[in-house]
Amino acid sequence: MISERTSAGLSSRAANSTRYMDLEGQSRHGRFLRWFRSPETTSDLLLTIKAVVAGTSAWAISVGVLHSEVAFMAPWTALLTVHATVHRSLSRGAQTVVSSTVGMGLAFVVMQFLGVNIWTFALALLVGLFGARISWIRDEGVAIATTAIFIFTADDPMFAERFIELLLGVGIGVVVNLLVIPPLKDQQAARYVDSINRRMGAVLVDMADEFAEQWDTDSAEDWLKETESMSAELNSAWQTVRLARESQRKNPRAIFRQRQGPQQEIISYEDILNRVDEGISHLRNLTRTLWEAAYDISEWDTEFREGWVAIAHDVGVAIADPEGTVETERDRLTSLASKMSEAEHLPNISWPTYGALISSLQHIVVIAHDVASAREARQASSKAAA
């Protein structure tokens, strides 16, 4: 039977051998600092600050310069315009202008020709919500209905003043997003890769430590669930990379770098994530091989077990460590395969399983090496470009 499992799903010996993976031992202060310094937290805080600056500035100008008695349009549209990327701010800002203008026109037509009552209010909302489904303004299309509501409920609609405030709010939102450190999100993608590498390494270490002794299929089920969780985290990484690509469009820092001269081609995180996805697939295949072997093989060859366990453990530790290397592990696997192929006592029926374990681990080693090399090349290129 396997040893008692920890709350993280790893054996105690695996947790001890990979101490840098363990977050439970950190103090609350340490975990808070780690959370606070993470790229995701920094990006969210920056977006919040930009929204506050944009909304407050729009309101102050509406009240202090335009002398608006009901200064709601400018700060509201400023908040709608501030987004995670400059490109998205420009796109959503344009949609907000179009939608709000249509909403004002809708409210003007209904109020002028049909008057203000419960039926005309419902009609304006109905038309506004149908208009919000137009594909090219769908992201901010609901502003048609909300602008109509604002106009209907105002004592004096003052359409001209509201339109000026609309343009003011959108303009301030775009300017603030341009000036207040527009985000480039490659750091977040790197952090996801580090996290998945740590988790893959932890599974391999746990797998090696469990396989060194007796174990049952509960272990393999835990590892399969962990690989599924890694795949989900990888999906988040893909979303971050897509947002990073969007953040480079119309981003002042990216444009400034381009004007400095031709940039060295940098390996894309899309390529890195594709390789990480392959690594997760091979780890899942390795887990299923061990799962099936629990039923098919009653006794393992001692020489193979000890050799494979030692290599798998070292590969896991190296993958989980951002500074680790797996360069020597491929030769060790090749040596193990050669040694076992010459063993006369090896049962013929075990070869497919033994070969699958060696092959899957070798694929993981190659992928881990490729990912590490690609990231080193990318970091070097990024520093040179900076």
PDB file of C-alpha atoms in Angstrom, residues 25 109 114 133 139 152 203 210-211 236 284 299 356:
ATOM      1  CA  GLY A  25       5.865  26.446   5.105  1.00  0.00           C
ATOM      2  CA  VAL A 109     -36.537  60.740 -30.762  1.00  0.00           C
ATOM      3  CA  LEU A 114     -43.794  60.109 -28.053  1.00  0.00           C
ATOM      4  CA  ARG A 133     -26.695  42.844 -30.117  1.00  0.00           C
ATOM      5  CA  ASP A 139     -18.854  44.602 -26.259  1.00  0.00           C
ATOM      6  CA  PHE A 152     -34.858  59.793 -19.541  1.00  0.00           C
ATOM      7  CA  VAL A 203       4.535  14.757  -9.800  1.00  0.00           C
ATOM      8  CA  GLU A 210       6.064   5.929  -4.734  1.00  0.00           C
ATOM      9  CA  PHE A 211       7.333   3.588  -7.447  1.00  0.00           C
ATOM     10  CA  SER A 236      -4.994  30.359 -18.372  1.00  0.00           C
ATOM     11  CA  ARG A 284      -0.242  11.891 -18.466  1.00  0.00           C
ATOM     12  CA  GLU A 299       6.894  -8.005  -9.877  1.00  0.00           C
ATOM     13  CA  ALA A 356       7.040   2.925 -22.549  1.00  0.00           C
TER      14      ALA A 356
END
